Coordinates of C-alpha atoms in Angstrom, one line a residue:
X1 CA -44.1 -26.1 73.1
X2 CA -43.0 -26.1 69.6
X3 CA -39.8 -27.6 68.7
X4 CA -37.3 -25.6 66.2
X5 CA -35.5 -28.0 64.2
X6 CA -32.1 -25.8 63.0
X7 CA -31.3 -27.5 59.9
X8 CA -34.8 -26.7 58.7
X9 CA -34.7 -23.3 59.6
X10 CA -31.4 -23.0 58.1
X11 CA -32.4 -24.8 54.9
X12 CA -35.6 -22.3 54.5
X13 CA -33.3 -19.2 54.9
X14 CA -31.1 -20.6 52.2
X15 CA -33.9 -21.1 50.1
X16 CA -35.4 -17.8 50.5
X17 CA -31.8 -16.1 50.0
X18 CA -31.7 -18.0 46.8
X19 CA -35.4 -17.0 45.2
X20 CA -34.4 -13.4 46.2
X21 CA -30.8 -13.8 44.3
X22 CA -32.7 -15.4 41.4
X23 CA -35.1 -12.6 41.4
X24 CA -32.0 -10.3 40.9
X25 CA -30.5 -12.5 38.2
X26 CA -33.6 -12.4 36.2
X27 CA -34.3 -9.0 36.7
X28 CA -31.0 -7.3 35.7
X29 CA -30.9 -8.3 32.4
X30 CA -34.2 -7.2 31.8
X31 CA -33.5 -3.8 32.8
X32 CA -30.7 -3.8 30.2
X33 CA -33.3 -5.0 27.4
X34 CA -35.8 -2.5 28.5
X35 CA -33.0 0.2 27.8
X36 CA -32.1 -1.2 24.6
X37 CA -28.8 -0.8 22.6
X38 CA -26.8 2.7 22.4
X39 CA -27.2 3.5 18.6
X40 CA -24.3 5.9 17.3
X41 CA -24.5 7.6 14.1
X42 CA -21.4 7.9 12.1
X43 CA -20.4 9.7 8.8
X44 CA -17.4 8.8 6.8
X45 CA -15.6 11.2 4.4
X46 CA -15.8 8.6 1.5
X47 CA -18.3 8.0 -1.4
X48 CA -20.3 5.4 -0.5
X49 CA -19.0 3.0 -3.5
X50 CA -15.4 3.6 -2.5
X51 CA -13.2 0.6 -0.8
X52 CA -12.6 3.1 1.9
X53 CA -16.3 3.4 3.0
X54 CA -16.4 -0.5 3.2
X55 CA -13.4 -0.1 5.7
X56 CA -15.4 2.2 8.1
X57 CA -18.7 -0.2 7.5
X58 CA -16.0 -3.5 8.5
X59 CA -15.0 -1.5 11.4
X60 CA -18.6 -1.1 12.7
X61 CA -19.6 -4.3 12.2
X62 CA -16.5 -5.4 14.6
X63 CA -17.9 -3.2 17.0
X64 CA -21.5 -4.1 16.8
X65 CA -20.5 -7.7 16.6
X66 CA -18.4 -7.6 19.7
X67 CA -20.7 -5.7 22.0
X68 CA -23.5 -8.4 20.9
X69 CA -25.3 -5.7 19.5
X70 CA -25.1 -3.4 22.6
X71 CA -23.7 -0.6 20.6
X72 CA -24.9 0.0 17.1
X73 CA -23.0 2.3 14.8
X74 CA -24.6 3.1 11.4
X75 CA -22.0 4.6 8.9
X76 CA -23.5 7.2 6.5
X77 CA -21.1 8.3 3.5
X78 CA -19.5 11.6 2.8
X79 CA -21.7 14.5 2.6
X80 CA -25.0 12.8 4.3
X81 CA -24.8 15.1 7.3
X82 CA -21.7 17.6 6.7
X83 CA -19.1 17.7 4.0
X84 CA -16.1 15.4 4.0
X85 CA -13.3 18.1 4.9
X86 CA -16.3 18.9 7.6
X87 CA -15.8 15.8 9.6
X88 CA -13.9 17.0 12.5
X89 CA -16.4 20.0 13.1
X90 CA -19.4 17.6 12.9
X91 CA -18.0 15.1 15.4
X92 CA -16.7 17.7 17.8
X93 CA -20.0 19.6 18.0
X94 CA -21.7 16.3 18.4
X95 CA -23.8 17.1 15.1
X96 CA -22.3 13.2 14.5
X97 CA -21.4 10.5 17.3
X98 CA -18.0 9.8 15.2
X99 CA -16.5 9.1 11.8
X100 CA -14.1 7.4 9.9
X101 CA -11.5 9.3 7.5
X102 CA -8.1 10.6 7.7
X103 CA -6.0 13.0 9.8
X104 CA -4.7 15.0 6.8
X105 CA -8.2 16.2 5.9
X106 CA -8.2 18.6 9.2
X107 CA -4.9 20.2 7.6
X108 CA -6.8 23.4 7.7
X109 CA -7.4 23.4 11.5
X110 CA -3.9 22.5 12.5
X111 CA -0.9 21.9 10.1
X112 CA 0.8 19.5 12.4
X113 CA -1.9 16.9 12.0
X114 CA -0.5 16.1 8.3
X115 CA 2.6 14.4 10.1
X116 CA 0.4 11.7 10.6
X117 CA 0.5 10.1 6.9
X118 CA 1.3 13.6 4.6
X119 CA 5.0 13.1 4.0
X120 CA 7.9 10.9 3.9
X121 CA 7.8 9.7 7.3
X122 CA 11.6 9.5 7.4
X123 CA 11.9 6.5 5.7
X124 CA 9.4 4.9 7.8
X125 CA 6.2 2.7 6.2
X126 CA 2.8 3.4 7.2
X127 CA 2.7 0.6 10.1
X128 CA 5.9 2.0 11.7
X129 CA 4.2 5.5 12.1
X130 CA 1.6 3.8 13.8
X131 CA 4.1 1.9 16.0
X132 CA 5.5 5.4 16.8
X133 CA 2.0 6.5 17.3
X134 CA 1.4 3.7 20.2
X135 CA 4.5 3.3 21.5
X136 CA 6.6 6.2 20.8
X137 CA 4.7 9.0 22.1
X138 CA 2.4 10.1 19.3
X139 CA -0.6 9.0 21.2
X140 CA 0.0 11.9 23.8
X141 CA 1.0 14.3 21.1
X142 CA -2.2 13.9 19.0
X143 CA -4.4 14.6 22.5
X144 CA -2.1 17.7 23.0
X145 CA -2.7 18.8 19.5
X146 CA -6.6 18.2 19.4
X147 CA -6.9 19.8 23.1
X148 CA -5.0 23.0 21.4
X149 CA -7.7 23.6 19.1
X150 CA -10.7 22.8 20.9
X151 CA -11.5 19.5 19.2
X152 CA -13.9 17.7 21.5
X153 CA -12.9 14.2 20.0
X154 CA -11.3 11.0 20.8
X155 CA -9.0 10.1 17.9
X156 CA -7.7 6.5 17.0
X157 CA -5.3 6.6 14.1
X158 CA -5.5 2.7 12.2
X159 CA -5.5 0.8 8.9
X160 CA -1.7 1.5 7.7
X161 CA -1.9 2.3 4.2
X162 CA 0.5 1.3 1.2
X163 CA 2.6 3.8 -0.3
X164 CA 0.5 6.1 -2.4
X165 CA 1.0 6.5 -6.4
X166 CA 2.0 9.9 -7.5
X167 CA -1.0 10.2 -9.3
X168 CA -3.1 10.4 -12.8
X169 CA -2.0 12.2 -15.6
X170 CA -2.2 13.1 -19.1
X171 CA 1.0 12.1 -20.4
X172 CA 3.8 10.2 -18.6
X173 CA 6.0 12.5 -15.9
X174 CA 9.5 12.1 -17.2
X175 CA 11.2 15.0 -15.0
X176 CA 11.1 17.3 -12.3
X177 CA 10.1 20.5 -14.6
X178 CA 7.0 18.1 -16.1
X179 CA 5.2 19.1 -12.8
X180 CA 5.3 22.9 -13.5
X181 CA 1.9 24.8 -14.4
X182 CA 0.0 21.4 -13.8
X183 CA -3.3 21.7 -12.1
X184 CA -3.1 19.0 -9.6
X185 CA -5.3 17.8 -7.2
X186 CA -3.4 16.7 -3.3
X187 CA -4.4 17.4 0.4
X188 CA -2.2 18.4 3.9
X189 CA 1.5 19.2 4.0
X190 CA 1.6 17.9 -0.1
X191 CA -0.2 20.8 -1.0
X192 CA 2.7 22.6 0.0
X193 CA 5.2 20.0 -1.6
X194 CA 3.9 20.2 -4.8
X195 CA 3.3 23.8 -4.5
X196 CA 7.0 24.2 -4.3
X197 CA 7.5 21.8 -7.1
X198 CA 5.6 24.3 -9.3
X199 CA 2.1 22.7 -9.7
X200 CA -1.4 24.5 -9.3
X201 CA -2.7 22.7 -6.4
X202 CA -6.4 22.2 -5.4
X203 CA -7.3 20.3 -2.6
X204 CA -11.0 18.4 -3.2
X205 CA -12.7 15.3 -1.5
X206 CA -12.5 11.8 -3.1
X207 CA -15.8 12.4 -4.5
X208 CA -15.1 15.7 -6.6
X209 CA -11.5 14.4 -8.4
X210 CA -12.8 12.8 -11.3
X211 CA -15.4 15.3 -12.4
X212 CA -13.1 17.9 -11.8
X213 CA -10.5 16.2 -14.3
X214 CA -13.1 15.6 -17.0
X215 CA -13.9 19.2 -17.1
X216 CA -10.6 20.3 -17.3
X217 CA -10.3 21.8 -13.8
X218 CA -7.3 19.6 -13.1
X219 CA -4.8 18.4 -15.3
X220 CA -3.5 15.7 -12.8
X221 CA -4.7 14.1 -9.7
X222 CA -3.6 11.4 -6.6
X223 CA -6.1 9.9 -4.6
X224 CA -4.8 6.6 -3.1
X225 CA -4.8 3.3 -4.5
X226 CA -5.9 0.8 -7.4
X227 CA -9.3 -0.1 -5.8
X228 CA -10.1 3.2 -5.0
X229 CA -9.0 4.9 -8.1
X230 CA -10.8 2.3 -10.4
X231 CA -14.2 2.7 -8.2
X232 CA -14.2 6.2 -8.6
X233 CA -13.7 6.4 -12.4
X234 CA -9.9 7.4 -12.8
X235 CA -9.4 5.0 -15.6
X236 CA -12.3 7.2 -17.6
X237 CA -10.2 10.4 -17.6
X238 CA -6.6 9.0 -17.6
X239 CA -4.8 6.0 -19.0
X240 CA -1.7 7.4 -17.0
X241 CA -0.5 6.5 -13.7
X242 CA 2.7 7.1 -12.1
X243 CA 3.6 4.9 -9.0
X244 CA 5.6 5.4 -6.3
X245 CA 5.8 8.9 -4.5
X246 CA 7.2 10.3 -0.8
X247 CA 4.2 12.8 -1.0
X248 CA 1.9 10.2 0.8
X249 CA 4.3 7.3 1.6
X250 CA 2.8 6.3 5.3
X251 CA -0.6 7.5 5.9
X252 CA -3.4 5.6 8.1
X253 CA -6.9 6.3 8.4
X254 CA -8.5 7.9 11.7
X255 CA -11.8 6.6 13.9
X256 CA -13.2 9.3 15.9
X257 CA -15.7 9.7 18.5
X258 CA -17.2 12.7 20.3
X259 CA -15.4 12.9 23.1
X260 CA -18.3 13.3 25.6
X261 CA -20.3 10.2 24.0
X262 CA -17.2 8.2 24.0
X263 CA -16.3 9.1 27.8
X264 CA -20.2 8.7 28.7
X265 CA -20.0 4.8 27.2
X266 CA -19.4 2.0 29.9
X267 CA -15.6 1.2 30.8
X268 CA -16.0 -2.1 29.0
X269 CA -17.7 -1.1 26.1
X270 CA -14.8 1.3 25.7
X271 CA -12.1 -1.3 26.1
X272 CA -14.1 -3.1 23.5
X273 CA -13.6 -0.2 21.3
X274 CA -10.1 -0.2 21.5
X275 CA -9.8 -3.5 20.9
X276 CA -11.8 -3.6 17.6
X277 CA -9.5 -0.5 16.3
X278 CA -6.9 -3.0 16.5
X279 CA -8.7 -5.8 14.9
X280 CA -9.8 -3.9 12.1
X281 CA -6.4 -2.2 11.5
X282 CA -5.1 -6.0 10.8
X283 CA -8.1 -6.7 8.5
X284 CA -7.8 -3.8 6.8
X285 CA -4.4 -4.1 5.7
X286 CA -4.8 -7.7 4.6
X287 CA -7.7 -6.7 2.8
X288 CA -5.8 -4.0 1.0
X289 CA -3.3 -6.3 -0.1
X290 CA -6.1 -8.7 -1.7
X291 CA -7.9 -6.2 -3.2
X292 CA -5.5 -3.6 -4.3
X293 CA -3.6 -6.2 -6.3
X294 CA -6.6 -7.7 -7.9
X295 CA -7.8 -4.3 -9.3
X296 CA -4.1 -3.2 -10.3
X297 CA -4.4 -6.0 -12.5
X298 CA -7.6 -5.1 -13.5
X299 CA -6.5 -1.7 -14.6
X300 CA -3.8 -2.7 -16.6
X301 CA -6.4 -5.0 -18.6
X302 CA -8.8 -1.8 -19.1
X303 CA -5.7 -0.1 -21.1
X304 CA -4.2 2.0 -18.1
X305 CA -0.2 2.4 -18.5
X306 CA 1.8 2.3 -15.1
X307 CA 5.0 4.2 -14.7
X308 CA 7.7 4.4 -11.8
X309 CA 8.0 7.9 -10.9
X310 CA 11.7 9.3 -12.0
X311 CA 14.1 9.2 -9.1
X312 CA 14.9 12.8 -9.8
X313 CA 11.3 13.7 -8.6
X314 CA 11.5 11.6 -5.5
X315 CA 14.7 13.4 -4.5
X316 CA 13.2 16.5 -5.2
X317 CA 9.9 15.9 -3.0
X318 CA 12.3 14.9 -0.2
X319 CA 14.5 18.4 -0.5
X320 CA 11.0 20.4 -0.7
X321 CA 9.5 18.6 2.1
X322 CA 12.7 19.5 4.5
X323 CA 12.3 23.0 3.6
X324 CA 8.5 23.0 3.9
X325 CA 8.9 21.3 7.3
X326 CA 11.3 23.4 8.5
X327 CA 9.3 26.4 8.1
X328 CA 6.3 25.0 9.5
X329 CA 8.3 24.0 12.6
X330 CA 9.5 27.2 13.2
X331 CA 5.8 28.9 12.9
X332 CA 4.2 26.1 15.2
X333 CA 6.0 24.9 18.3
X334 CA 3.8 21.7 18.2
X335 CA 4.6 20.9 14.7
X336 CA 8.3 20.9 15.8
X337 CA 7.7 18.8 18.9
X338 CA 5.8 16.2 17.0
X339 CA 8.4 16.6 14.0
X340 CA 11.4 15.8 16.7
X341 CA 9.4 12.9 18.0
X342 CA 9.0 11.4 15.0
X343 CA 12.4 11.7 13.9
X344 CA 13.8 10.2 17.2
X345 CA 11.8 7.3 16.6
X346 CA 12.3 6.7 12.9
X347 CA 16.2 7.1 12.9
X348 CA 16.4 3.9 15.6
X349 CA 13.2 2.1 13.9
X350 CA 14.3 2.5 10.4
X351 CA 18.0 1.9 10.7
X352 CA 16.8 -1.6 12.4
X353 CA 14.5 -2.2 9.5
X354 CA 16.7 -1.3 6.8
X355 CA 19.6 -3.9 8.4
X356 CA 17.3 -6.3 9.2
X357 CA 14.4 -6.8 6.3
X358 CA 15.9 -8.8 3.1
X359 CA 15.2 -6.8 -0.2
X360 CA 12.1 -9.0 -1.4
X361 CA 13.0 -7.6 -5.2
X362 CA 15.4 -10.4 -5.9
X363 CA 13.1 -13.2 -4.6
X364 CA 10.2 -11.7 -6.9
X365 CA 12.7 -11.7 -9.9
X366 CA 13.9 -14.9 -9.0
X367 CA 10.3 -16.7 -8.9
X368 CA 8.3 -14.0 -11.5
X369 CA 11.1 -12.5 -13.7
X370 CA 12.6 -13.4 -17.0
X371 CA 13.8 -16.6 -15.7
X372 CA 10.5 -17.7 -14.1
X373 CA 11.3 -20.2 -11.3
X374 CA 7.8 -20.3 -10.3
X375 CA 7.3 -22.5 -13.6
X376 CA 9.8 -25.1 -12.6
X377 CA 8.0 -25.7 -9.3

């Protein structure tokens, strides 16, 4: 008769189970490796040399790094697959897996998209507008808006932009009447605003503006910031830049995915993307402060003269914007819905900011003005 040792039998079962588990542990990663990473082909709406395209590459690198290479996003420059203004269609139809641009470039599809950045934002800056988007109902309204035009996309507004200049001119703009008759480039609802100011407006992608000015097709134009304007060659066709404007006081970028491609990603990967958006948003805003301030000085050394836009023009912008917004709200129910949501958020948030944040001009003048206290420290 054979005697069985219960402890030995139990030990054999445990070891056998551990061996099976070990096989499973080893084989699971092997399956992932066999499948390989998920590759996505994107396009930005920016020329390769523009700092905006750099921002798109920065976001892609964050996602690639955070997923450990399991998701690899390749970003091509404007025009590589579709025209700059064709990004929404390209991503929606799956010609591209995603893209990097601005919502206002889709203005021709639905005018309400301009409310994400084209206009005075009711005294909010771009970061406050993003706060409205995330916490004030903007995200849900954007999803509703895209659904209304059949856009098969998932959109992530991010990257708050500083106030944009009035633009580049042949000579300084001293009064509102100086805008009348100028062949001027802008985009979005600003087209309607500057048309109301008497300009002959032409909407062009960033990469086409300087050549149009050089050929006399434009008398003046705005794009965005000191770094982009320098890289795109504005100082080669103009030495006069007017700073400060309400036409694009609070714009941000847009990261966009084809909805089917995005929803097919593993849940963990979608969560990583959402967090990468916010990380890239912060990083972009910090990089902008550093680079824009450097290039602002470089442009002055290159002979560019900067002037502050007269208050009469700023006031006229607000008045005409109100007329345009009122008209579009009457024609477009979702435009009005978004407008009312922003106004309600801005009244609370902007009042808090105005009452709370100290005016930093006094501190700047104290340290770097006529008496230059910084030199005494």
